[in-house]
mmCIF file of C-alpha atoms and ligand atoms in Angstrom:
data_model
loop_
_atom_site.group_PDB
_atom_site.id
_atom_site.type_symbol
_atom_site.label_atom_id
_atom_site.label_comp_id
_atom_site.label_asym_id
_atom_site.label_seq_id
_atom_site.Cartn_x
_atom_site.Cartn_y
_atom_site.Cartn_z
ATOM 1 C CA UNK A 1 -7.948 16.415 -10.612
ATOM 2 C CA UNK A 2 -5.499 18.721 -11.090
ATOM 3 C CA UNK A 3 -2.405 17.560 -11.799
ATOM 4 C CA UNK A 4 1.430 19.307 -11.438
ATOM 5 C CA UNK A 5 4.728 18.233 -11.149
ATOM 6 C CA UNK A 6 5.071 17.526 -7.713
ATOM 7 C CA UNK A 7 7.207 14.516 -7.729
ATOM 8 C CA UNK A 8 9.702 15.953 -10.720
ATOM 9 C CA UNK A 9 13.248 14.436 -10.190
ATOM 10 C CA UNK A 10 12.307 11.220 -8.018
ATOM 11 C CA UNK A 11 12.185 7.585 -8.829
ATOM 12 C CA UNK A 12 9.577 5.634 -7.423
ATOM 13 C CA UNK A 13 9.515 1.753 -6.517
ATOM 14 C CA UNK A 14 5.866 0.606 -6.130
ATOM 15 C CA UNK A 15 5.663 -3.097 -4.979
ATOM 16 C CA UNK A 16 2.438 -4.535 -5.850
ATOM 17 C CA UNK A 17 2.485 -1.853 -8.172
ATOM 18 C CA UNK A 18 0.631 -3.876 -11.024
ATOM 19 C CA UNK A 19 -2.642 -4.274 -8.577
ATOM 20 C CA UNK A 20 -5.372 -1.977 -8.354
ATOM 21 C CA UNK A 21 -4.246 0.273 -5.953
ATOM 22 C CA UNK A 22 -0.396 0.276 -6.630
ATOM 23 C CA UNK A 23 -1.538 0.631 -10.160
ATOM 24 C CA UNK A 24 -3.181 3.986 -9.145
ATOM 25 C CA UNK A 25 -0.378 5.067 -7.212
ATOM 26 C CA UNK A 26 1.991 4.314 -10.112
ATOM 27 C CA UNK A 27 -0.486 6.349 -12.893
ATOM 28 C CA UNK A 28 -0.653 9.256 -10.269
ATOM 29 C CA UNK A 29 3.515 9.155 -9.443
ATOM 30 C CA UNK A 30 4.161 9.104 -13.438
ATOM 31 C CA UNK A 31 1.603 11.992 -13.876
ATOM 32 C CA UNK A 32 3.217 14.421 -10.879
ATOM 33 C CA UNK A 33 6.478 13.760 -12.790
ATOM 34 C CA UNK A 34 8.481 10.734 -11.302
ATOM 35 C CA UNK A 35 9.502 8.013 -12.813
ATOM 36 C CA UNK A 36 8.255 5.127 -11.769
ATOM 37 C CA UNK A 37 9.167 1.367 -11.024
ATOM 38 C CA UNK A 38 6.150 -1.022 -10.954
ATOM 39 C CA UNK A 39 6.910 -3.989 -9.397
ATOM 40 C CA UNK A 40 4.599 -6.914 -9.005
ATOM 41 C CA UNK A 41 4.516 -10.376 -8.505
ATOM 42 C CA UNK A 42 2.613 -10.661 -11.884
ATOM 43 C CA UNK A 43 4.610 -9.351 -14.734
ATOM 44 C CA UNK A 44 1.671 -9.135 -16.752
ATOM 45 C CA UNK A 45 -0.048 -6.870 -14.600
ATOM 46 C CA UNK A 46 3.373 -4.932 -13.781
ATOM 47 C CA UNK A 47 3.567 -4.773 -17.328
ATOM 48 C CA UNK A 48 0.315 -2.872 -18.451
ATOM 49 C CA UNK A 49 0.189 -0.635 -15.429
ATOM 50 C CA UNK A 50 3.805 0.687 -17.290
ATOM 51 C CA UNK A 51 2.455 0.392 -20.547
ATOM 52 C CA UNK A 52 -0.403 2.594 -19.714
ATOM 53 C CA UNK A 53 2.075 5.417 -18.412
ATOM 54 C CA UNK A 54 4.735 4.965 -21.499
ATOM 55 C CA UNK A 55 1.647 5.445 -23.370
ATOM 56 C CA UNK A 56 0.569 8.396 -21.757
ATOM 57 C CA UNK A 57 4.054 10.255 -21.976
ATOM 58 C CA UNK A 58 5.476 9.424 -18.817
ATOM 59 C CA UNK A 59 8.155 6.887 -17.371
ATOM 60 C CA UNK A 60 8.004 3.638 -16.419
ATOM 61 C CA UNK A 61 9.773 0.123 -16.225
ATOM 62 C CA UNK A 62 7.864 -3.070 -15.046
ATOM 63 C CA UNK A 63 9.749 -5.301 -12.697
ATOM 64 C CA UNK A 64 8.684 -9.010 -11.576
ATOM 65 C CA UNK A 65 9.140 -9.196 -7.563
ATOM 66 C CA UNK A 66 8.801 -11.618 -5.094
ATOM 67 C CA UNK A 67 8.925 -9.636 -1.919
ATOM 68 C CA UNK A 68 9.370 -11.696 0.359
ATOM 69 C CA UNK A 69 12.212 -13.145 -1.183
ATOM 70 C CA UNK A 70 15.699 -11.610 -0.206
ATOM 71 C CA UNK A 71 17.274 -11.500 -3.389
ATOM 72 C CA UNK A 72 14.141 -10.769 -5.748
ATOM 73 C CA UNK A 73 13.453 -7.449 -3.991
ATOM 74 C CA UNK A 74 17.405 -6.641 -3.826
ATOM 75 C CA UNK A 75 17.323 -7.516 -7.512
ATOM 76 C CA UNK A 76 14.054 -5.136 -7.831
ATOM 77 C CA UNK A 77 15.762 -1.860 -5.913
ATOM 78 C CA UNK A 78 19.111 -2.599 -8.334
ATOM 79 C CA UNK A 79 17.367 -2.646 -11.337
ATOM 80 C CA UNK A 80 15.259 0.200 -10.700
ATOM 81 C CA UNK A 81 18.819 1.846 -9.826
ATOM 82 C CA UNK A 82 20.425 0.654 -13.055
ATOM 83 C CA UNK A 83 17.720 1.983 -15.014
ATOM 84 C CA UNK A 84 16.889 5.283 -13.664
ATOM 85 C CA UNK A 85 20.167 6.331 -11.521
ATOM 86 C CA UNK A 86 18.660 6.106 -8.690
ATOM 87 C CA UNK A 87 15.814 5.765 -5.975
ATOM 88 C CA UNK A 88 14.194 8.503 -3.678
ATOM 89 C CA UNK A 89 10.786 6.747 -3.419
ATOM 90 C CA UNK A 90 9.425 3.413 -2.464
ATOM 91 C CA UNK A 91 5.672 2.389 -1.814
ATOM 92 C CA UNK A 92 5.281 -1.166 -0.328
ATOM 93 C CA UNK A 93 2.321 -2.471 -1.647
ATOM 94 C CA UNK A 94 2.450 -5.574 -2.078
ATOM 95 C CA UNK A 95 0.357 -8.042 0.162
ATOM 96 C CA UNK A 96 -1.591 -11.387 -0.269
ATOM 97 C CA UNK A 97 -4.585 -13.113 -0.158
ATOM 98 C CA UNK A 98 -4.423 -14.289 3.613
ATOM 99 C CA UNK A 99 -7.158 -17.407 4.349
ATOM 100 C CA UNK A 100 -9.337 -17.637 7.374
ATOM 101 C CA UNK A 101 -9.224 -19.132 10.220
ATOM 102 C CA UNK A 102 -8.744 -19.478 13.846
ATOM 103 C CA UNK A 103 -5.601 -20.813 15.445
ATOM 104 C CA UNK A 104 -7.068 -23.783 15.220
ATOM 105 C CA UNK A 105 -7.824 -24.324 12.074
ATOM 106 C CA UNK A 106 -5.322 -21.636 10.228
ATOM 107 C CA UNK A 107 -1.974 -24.168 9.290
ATOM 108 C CA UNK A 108 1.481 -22.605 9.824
ATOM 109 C CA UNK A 109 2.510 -22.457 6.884
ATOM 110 C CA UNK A 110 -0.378 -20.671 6.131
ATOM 111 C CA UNK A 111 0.546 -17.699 8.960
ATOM 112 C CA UNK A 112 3.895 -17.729 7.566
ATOM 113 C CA UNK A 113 2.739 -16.716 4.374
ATOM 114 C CA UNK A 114 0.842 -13.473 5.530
ATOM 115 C CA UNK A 115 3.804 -12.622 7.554
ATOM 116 C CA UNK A 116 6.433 -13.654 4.361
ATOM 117 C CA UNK A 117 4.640 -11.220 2.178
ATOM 118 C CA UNK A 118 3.070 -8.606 3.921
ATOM 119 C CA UNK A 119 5.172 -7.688 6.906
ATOM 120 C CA UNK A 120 8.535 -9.269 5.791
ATOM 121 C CA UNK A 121 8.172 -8.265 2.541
ATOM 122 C CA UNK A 122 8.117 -4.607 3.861
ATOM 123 C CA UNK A 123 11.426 -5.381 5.686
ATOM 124 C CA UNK A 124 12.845 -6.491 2.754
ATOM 125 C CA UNK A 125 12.003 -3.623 0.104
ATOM 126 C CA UNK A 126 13.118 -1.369 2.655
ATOM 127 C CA UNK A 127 16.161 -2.938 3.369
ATOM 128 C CA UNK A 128 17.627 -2.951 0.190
ATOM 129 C CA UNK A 129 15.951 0.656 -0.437
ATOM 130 C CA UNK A 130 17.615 1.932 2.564
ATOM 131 C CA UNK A 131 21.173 2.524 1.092
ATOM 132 C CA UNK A 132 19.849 3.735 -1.880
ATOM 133 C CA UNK A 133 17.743 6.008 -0.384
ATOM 134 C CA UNK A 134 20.212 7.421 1.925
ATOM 135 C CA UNK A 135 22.591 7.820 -1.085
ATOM 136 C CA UNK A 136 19.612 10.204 -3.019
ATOM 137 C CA UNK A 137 20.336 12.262 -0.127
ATOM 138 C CA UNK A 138 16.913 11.079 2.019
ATOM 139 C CA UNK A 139 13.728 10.124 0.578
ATOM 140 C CA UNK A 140 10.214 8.869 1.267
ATOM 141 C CA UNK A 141 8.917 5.645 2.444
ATOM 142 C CA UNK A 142 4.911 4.823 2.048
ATOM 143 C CA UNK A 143 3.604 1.612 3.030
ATOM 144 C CA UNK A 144 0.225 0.494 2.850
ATOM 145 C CA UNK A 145 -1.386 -0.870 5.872
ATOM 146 C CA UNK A 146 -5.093 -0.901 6.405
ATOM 147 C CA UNK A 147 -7.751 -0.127 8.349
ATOM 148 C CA UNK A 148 -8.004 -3.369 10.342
ATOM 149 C CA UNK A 149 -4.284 -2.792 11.467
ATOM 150 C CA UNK A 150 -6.192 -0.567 13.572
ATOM 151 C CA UNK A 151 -9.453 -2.459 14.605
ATOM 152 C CA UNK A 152 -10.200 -6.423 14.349
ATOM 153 C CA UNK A 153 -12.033 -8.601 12.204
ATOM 154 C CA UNK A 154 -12.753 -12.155 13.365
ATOM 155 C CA UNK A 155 -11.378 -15.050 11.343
ATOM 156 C CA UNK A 156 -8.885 -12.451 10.408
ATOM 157 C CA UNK A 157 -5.433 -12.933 12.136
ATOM 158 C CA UNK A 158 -3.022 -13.098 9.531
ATOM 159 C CA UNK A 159 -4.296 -10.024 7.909
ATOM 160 C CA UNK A 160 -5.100 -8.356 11.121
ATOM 161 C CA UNK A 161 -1.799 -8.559 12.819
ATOM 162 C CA UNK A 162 0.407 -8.383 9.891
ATOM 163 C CA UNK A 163 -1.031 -5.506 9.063
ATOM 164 C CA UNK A 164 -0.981 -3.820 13.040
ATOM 165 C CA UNK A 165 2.672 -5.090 12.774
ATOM 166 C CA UNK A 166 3.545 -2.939 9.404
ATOM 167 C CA UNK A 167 2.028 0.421 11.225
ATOM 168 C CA UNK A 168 4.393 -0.170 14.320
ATOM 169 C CA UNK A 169 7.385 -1.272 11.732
ATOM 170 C CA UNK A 170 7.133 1.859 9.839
ATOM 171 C CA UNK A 171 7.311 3.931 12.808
ATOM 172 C CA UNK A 172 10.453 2.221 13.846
ATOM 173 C CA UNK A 173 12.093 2.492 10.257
ATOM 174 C CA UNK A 174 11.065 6.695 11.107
ATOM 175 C CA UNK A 175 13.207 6.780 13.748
ATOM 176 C CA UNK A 176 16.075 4.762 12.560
ATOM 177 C CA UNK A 177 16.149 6.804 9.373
ATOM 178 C CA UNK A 178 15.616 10.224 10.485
ATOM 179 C CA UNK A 179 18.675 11.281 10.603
ATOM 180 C CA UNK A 180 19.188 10.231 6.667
ATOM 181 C CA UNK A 181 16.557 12.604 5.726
ATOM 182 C CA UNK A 182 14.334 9.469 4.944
ATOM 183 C CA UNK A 183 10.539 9.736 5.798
ATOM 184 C CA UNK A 184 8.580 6.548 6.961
ATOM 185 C CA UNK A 185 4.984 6.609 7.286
ATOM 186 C CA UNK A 186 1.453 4.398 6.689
ATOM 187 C CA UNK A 187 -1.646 4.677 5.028
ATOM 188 C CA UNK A 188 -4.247 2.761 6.379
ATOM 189 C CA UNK A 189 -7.244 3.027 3.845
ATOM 190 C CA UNK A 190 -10.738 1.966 4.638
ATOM 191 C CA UNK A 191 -13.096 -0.436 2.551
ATOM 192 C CA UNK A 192 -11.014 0.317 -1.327
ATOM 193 C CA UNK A 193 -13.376 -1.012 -3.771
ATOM 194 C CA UNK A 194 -11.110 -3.480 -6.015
ATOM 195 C CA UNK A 195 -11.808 -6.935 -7.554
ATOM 196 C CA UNK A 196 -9.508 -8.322 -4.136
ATOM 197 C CA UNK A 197 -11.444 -6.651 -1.708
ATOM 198 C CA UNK A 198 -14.819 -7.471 -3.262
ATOM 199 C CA UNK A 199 -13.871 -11.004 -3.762
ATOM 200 C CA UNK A 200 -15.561 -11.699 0.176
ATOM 201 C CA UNK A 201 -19.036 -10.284 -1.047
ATOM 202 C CA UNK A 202 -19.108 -11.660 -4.500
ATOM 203 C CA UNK A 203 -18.024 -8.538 -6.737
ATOM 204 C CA UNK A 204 -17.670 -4.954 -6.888
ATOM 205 C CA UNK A 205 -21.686 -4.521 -6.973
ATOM 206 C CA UNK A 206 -22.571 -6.022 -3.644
ATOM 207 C CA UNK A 207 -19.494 -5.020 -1.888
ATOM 208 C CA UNK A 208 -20.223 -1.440 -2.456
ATOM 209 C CA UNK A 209 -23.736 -2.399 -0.581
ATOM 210 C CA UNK A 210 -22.061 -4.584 1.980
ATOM 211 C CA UNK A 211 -19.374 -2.553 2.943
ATOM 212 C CA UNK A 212 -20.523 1.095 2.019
ATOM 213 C CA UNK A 213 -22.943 1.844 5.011
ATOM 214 C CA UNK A 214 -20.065 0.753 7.414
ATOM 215 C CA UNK A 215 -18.291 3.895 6.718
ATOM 216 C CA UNK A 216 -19.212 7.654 7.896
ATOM 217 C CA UNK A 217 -19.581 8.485 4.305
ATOM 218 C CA UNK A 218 -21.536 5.835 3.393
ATOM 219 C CA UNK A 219 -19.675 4.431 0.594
ATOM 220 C CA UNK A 220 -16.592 2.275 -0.434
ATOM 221 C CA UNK A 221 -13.421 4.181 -1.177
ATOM 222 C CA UNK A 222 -11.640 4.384 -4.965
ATOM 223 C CA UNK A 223 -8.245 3.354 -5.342
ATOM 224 C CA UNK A 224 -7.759 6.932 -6.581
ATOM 225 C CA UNK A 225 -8.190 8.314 -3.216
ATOM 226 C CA UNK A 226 -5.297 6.212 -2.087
ATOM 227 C CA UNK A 227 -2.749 7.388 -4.600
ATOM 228 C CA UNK A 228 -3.872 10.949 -3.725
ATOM 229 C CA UNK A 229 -3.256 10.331 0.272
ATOM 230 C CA UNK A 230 0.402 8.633 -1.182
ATOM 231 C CA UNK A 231 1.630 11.250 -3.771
ATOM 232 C CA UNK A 232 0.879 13.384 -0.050
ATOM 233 C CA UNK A 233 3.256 11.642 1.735
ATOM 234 C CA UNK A 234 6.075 10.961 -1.226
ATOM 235 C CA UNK A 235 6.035 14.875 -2.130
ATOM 236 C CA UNK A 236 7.639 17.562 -0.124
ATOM 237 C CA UNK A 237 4.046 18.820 1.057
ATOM 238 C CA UNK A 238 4.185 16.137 3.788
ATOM 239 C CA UNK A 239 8.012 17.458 4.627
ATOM 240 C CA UNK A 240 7.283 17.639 8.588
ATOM 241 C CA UNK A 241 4.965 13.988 8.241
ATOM 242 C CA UNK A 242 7.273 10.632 9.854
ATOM 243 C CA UNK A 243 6.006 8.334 11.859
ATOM 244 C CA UNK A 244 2.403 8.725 11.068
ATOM 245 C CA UNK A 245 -0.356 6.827 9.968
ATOM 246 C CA UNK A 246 -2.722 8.447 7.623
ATOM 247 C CA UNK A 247 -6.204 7.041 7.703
ATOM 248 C CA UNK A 248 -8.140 6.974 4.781
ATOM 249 C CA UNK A 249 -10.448 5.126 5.802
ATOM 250 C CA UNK A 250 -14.033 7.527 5.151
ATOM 251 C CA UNK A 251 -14.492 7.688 8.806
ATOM 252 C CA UNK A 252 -14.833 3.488 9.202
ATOM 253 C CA UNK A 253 -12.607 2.863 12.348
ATOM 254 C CA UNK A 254 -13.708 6.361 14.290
ATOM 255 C CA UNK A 255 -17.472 4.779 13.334
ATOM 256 C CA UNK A 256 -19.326 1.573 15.775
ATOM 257 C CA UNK A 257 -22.066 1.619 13.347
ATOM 258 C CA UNK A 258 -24.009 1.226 10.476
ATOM 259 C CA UNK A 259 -25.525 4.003 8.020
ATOM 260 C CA UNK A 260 -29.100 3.513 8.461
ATOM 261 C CA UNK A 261 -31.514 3.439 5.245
ATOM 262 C CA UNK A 262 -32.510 6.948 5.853
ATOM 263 C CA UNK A 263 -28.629 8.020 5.250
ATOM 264 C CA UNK A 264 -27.852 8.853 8.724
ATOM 265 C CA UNK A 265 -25.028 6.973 11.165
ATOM 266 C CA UNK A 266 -27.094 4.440 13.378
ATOM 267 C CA UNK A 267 -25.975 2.381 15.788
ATOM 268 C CA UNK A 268 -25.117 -1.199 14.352
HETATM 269 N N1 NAD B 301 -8.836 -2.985 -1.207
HETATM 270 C C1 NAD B 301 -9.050 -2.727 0.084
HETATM 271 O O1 NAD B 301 -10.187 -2.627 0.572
HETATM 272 C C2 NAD B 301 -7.874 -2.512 1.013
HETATM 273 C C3 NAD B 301 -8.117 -2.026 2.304
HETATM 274 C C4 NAD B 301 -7.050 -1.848 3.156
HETATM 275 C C5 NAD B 301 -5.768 -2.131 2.737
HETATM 276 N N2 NAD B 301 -5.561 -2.619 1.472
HETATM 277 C C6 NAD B 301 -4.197 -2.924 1.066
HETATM 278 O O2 NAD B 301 -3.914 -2.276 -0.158
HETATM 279 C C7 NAD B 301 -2.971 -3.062 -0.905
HETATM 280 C C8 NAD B 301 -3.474 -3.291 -2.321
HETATM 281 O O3 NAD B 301 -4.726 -3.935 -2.298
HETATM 282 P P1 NAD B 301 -5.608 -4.126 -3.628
HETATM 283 O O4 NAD B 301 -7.020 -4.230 -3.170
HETATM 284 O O5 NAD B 301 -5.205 -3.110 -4.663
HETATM 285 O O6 NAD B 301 -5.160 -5.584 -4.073
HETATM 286 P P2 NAD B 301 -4.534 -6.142 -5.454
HETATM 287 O O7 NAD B 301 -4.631 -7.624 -5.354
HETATM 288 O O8 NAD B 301 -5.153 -5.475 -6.634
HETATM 289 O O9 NAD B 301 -2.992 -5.688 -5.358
HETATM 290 C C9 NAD B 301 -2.024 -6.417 -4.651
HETATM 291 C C10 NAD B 301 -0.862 -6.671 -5.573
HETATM 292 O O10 NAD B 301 0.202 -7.280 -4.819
HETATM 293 C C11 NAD B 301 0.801 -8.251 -5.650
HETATM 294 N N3 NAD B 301 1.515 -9.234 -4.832
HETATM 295 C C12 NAD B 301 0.998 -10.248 -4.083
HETATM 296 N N4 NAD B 301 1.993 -10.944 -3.519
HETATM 297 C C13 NAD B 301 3.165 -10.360 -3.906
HETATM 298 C C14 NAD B 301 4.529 -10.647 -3.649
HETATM 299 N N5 NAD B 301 4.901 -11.684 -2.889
HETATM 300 N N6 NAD B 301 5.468 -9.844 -4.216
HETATM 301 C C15 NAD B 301 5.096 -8.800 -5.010
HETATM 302 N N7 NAD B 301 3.813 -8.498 -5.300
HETATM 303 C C16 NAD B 301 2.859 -9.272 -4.741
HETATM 304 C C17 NAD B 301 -0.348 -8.873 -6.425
HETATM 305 O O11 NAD B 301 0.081 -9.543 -7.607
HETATM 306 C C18 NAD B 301 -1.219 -7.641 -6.710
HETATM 307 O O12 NAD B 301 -0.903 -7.064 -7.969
HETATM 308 C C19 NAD B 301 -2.738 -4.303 -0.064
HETATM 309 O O13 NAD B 301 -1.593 -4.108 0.744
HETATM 310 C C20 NAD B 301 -3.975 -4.402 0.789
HETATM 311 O O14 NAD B 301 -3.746 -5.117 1.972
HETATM 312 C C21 NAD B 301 -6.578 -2.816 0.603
#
């Protein structure tokens, strides 16, 4: 890949920043020249996705965050303030392992949770980003949604809608925030082949045969191909991009089918 300095001058908040993807978002930020925030739930993993860029020459400060907790991601936008002057950048992350279930069977607590984390959780990081933002003089929001925001999985409610809910947020933060120069937008990727992901099919080896042929191109995306779609929308390329949803999703939800053995799109 070739790499520039196409986020020089910004600071970046990544929530979830010490997973798989957020890692790769955070790696890719620090390389185009921002510094970057990593924020995560898990210090330890918070802690060597900065390591990694410190060692590497770039900048980086790992933060613990609860985000769906009021104060920890207030606390999370002021130290990422206090220790880099400020914020122009924030990529929400951040979600959680959401059970199964119908309404029957899912508990409420257990909906709560999806919602606490990965739709409130968004609120949250943006709403103490916000002023920050606005005080930069504008800035980008990125949040990560997902391809079922978009199409349904059964057994899959919490996920499903929190993540539908995040796409339709975001566009609403757009147009609240236009007018402080701040960009809102979504990427929903497709199938991302990480240890969370390929959890459901029992590792990274038979997810990438599970889950592959359900996509145009006939494999699983990287987390790589993620960052790439984000460093888009954070950098002034995507300067005329609000209120959008980028799919990067390898053609899954355009596709109501299977890749056959013979490499071609079938009918499922
Ligand atoms: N992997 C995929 O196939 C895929 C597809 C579509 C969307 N996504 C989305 O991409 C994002 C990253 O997924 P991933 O596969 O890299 O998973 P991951 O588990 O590697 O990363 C998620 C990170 O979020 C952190 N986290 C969980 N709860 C948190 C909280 N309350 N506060 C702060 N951090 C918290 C976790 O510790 C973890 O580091 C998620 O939003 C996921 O829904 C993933």
């Amino acid at each position: 890949m070739t790499t520039g300095k196409r986020l020089a001058g910004r600071v970046a908040l990544i929530s979830g920043g010490g997973g798989e993807i957020g890692g790769a978002i955070a790696r890719l930020f620090a390389t185009e020249g921002a510094e970057v925030a990593v924020a995560d739930l898990d210090p330890d993993k918070a802690e060597a996705v900065a390591r990694a860029i410190l060692d590497g020459g770039g900048h980086a400060r790992a933060f613990a965050v609860d985000v769906a907790d009021e104060a920890s991601a207030k606390a999370a936008v002021a130290r990422s303030v206090e220790v880099f002057g400020k914020l122009t950048t924030v990529v929400n992350v951040a979600a959680t392992i959401t059970p199964d279930g119908t309404v029957e069977t899912l508990s409420l607590d257990q909906w709560n949770k999806a919602i606490a984390v990965n739709l409130t959780g968004a609120f949250l990081m943006c709403k103490a980003a916000v002023p920050e933002l606005r005080r930069a003089g504008g800035g980008s929001i990125v949040n990560i949604a997902s391809q079922f925001g978009h199409v349904g999985v059964p057994l899959r409610s919490p996920y499903c809608t929190t993540k539908a809910a995040l796409i339709h947020f975001t566009r609403i933060l757009a147009m609240d925030h236009a007018a402080d120069n701040i960009r809102a937008n979504t990427i929903s990727p497709g199938f991302i082949l990480t240890e969370r992901s390929s959890a459901r099919s029992g590792g990274k080896a038979q997810a990438r045969i599970v889950n592959g042929p359900r996509h145009l191109l006939n494999r699983p995306g990287e987390p790589d191909e993620i960052a790439a779609g984000a460093l888009y929308l954070a950098s002034d390329e995507s300067s005329f991009v609000t209120a959008s949803d980028l799919l990067i999703d390898g053609g899954y939800i355009a596709f109501k089918g299977k890749i056959g053995p013979d490499g071609k799109p079938a009918l499922s």
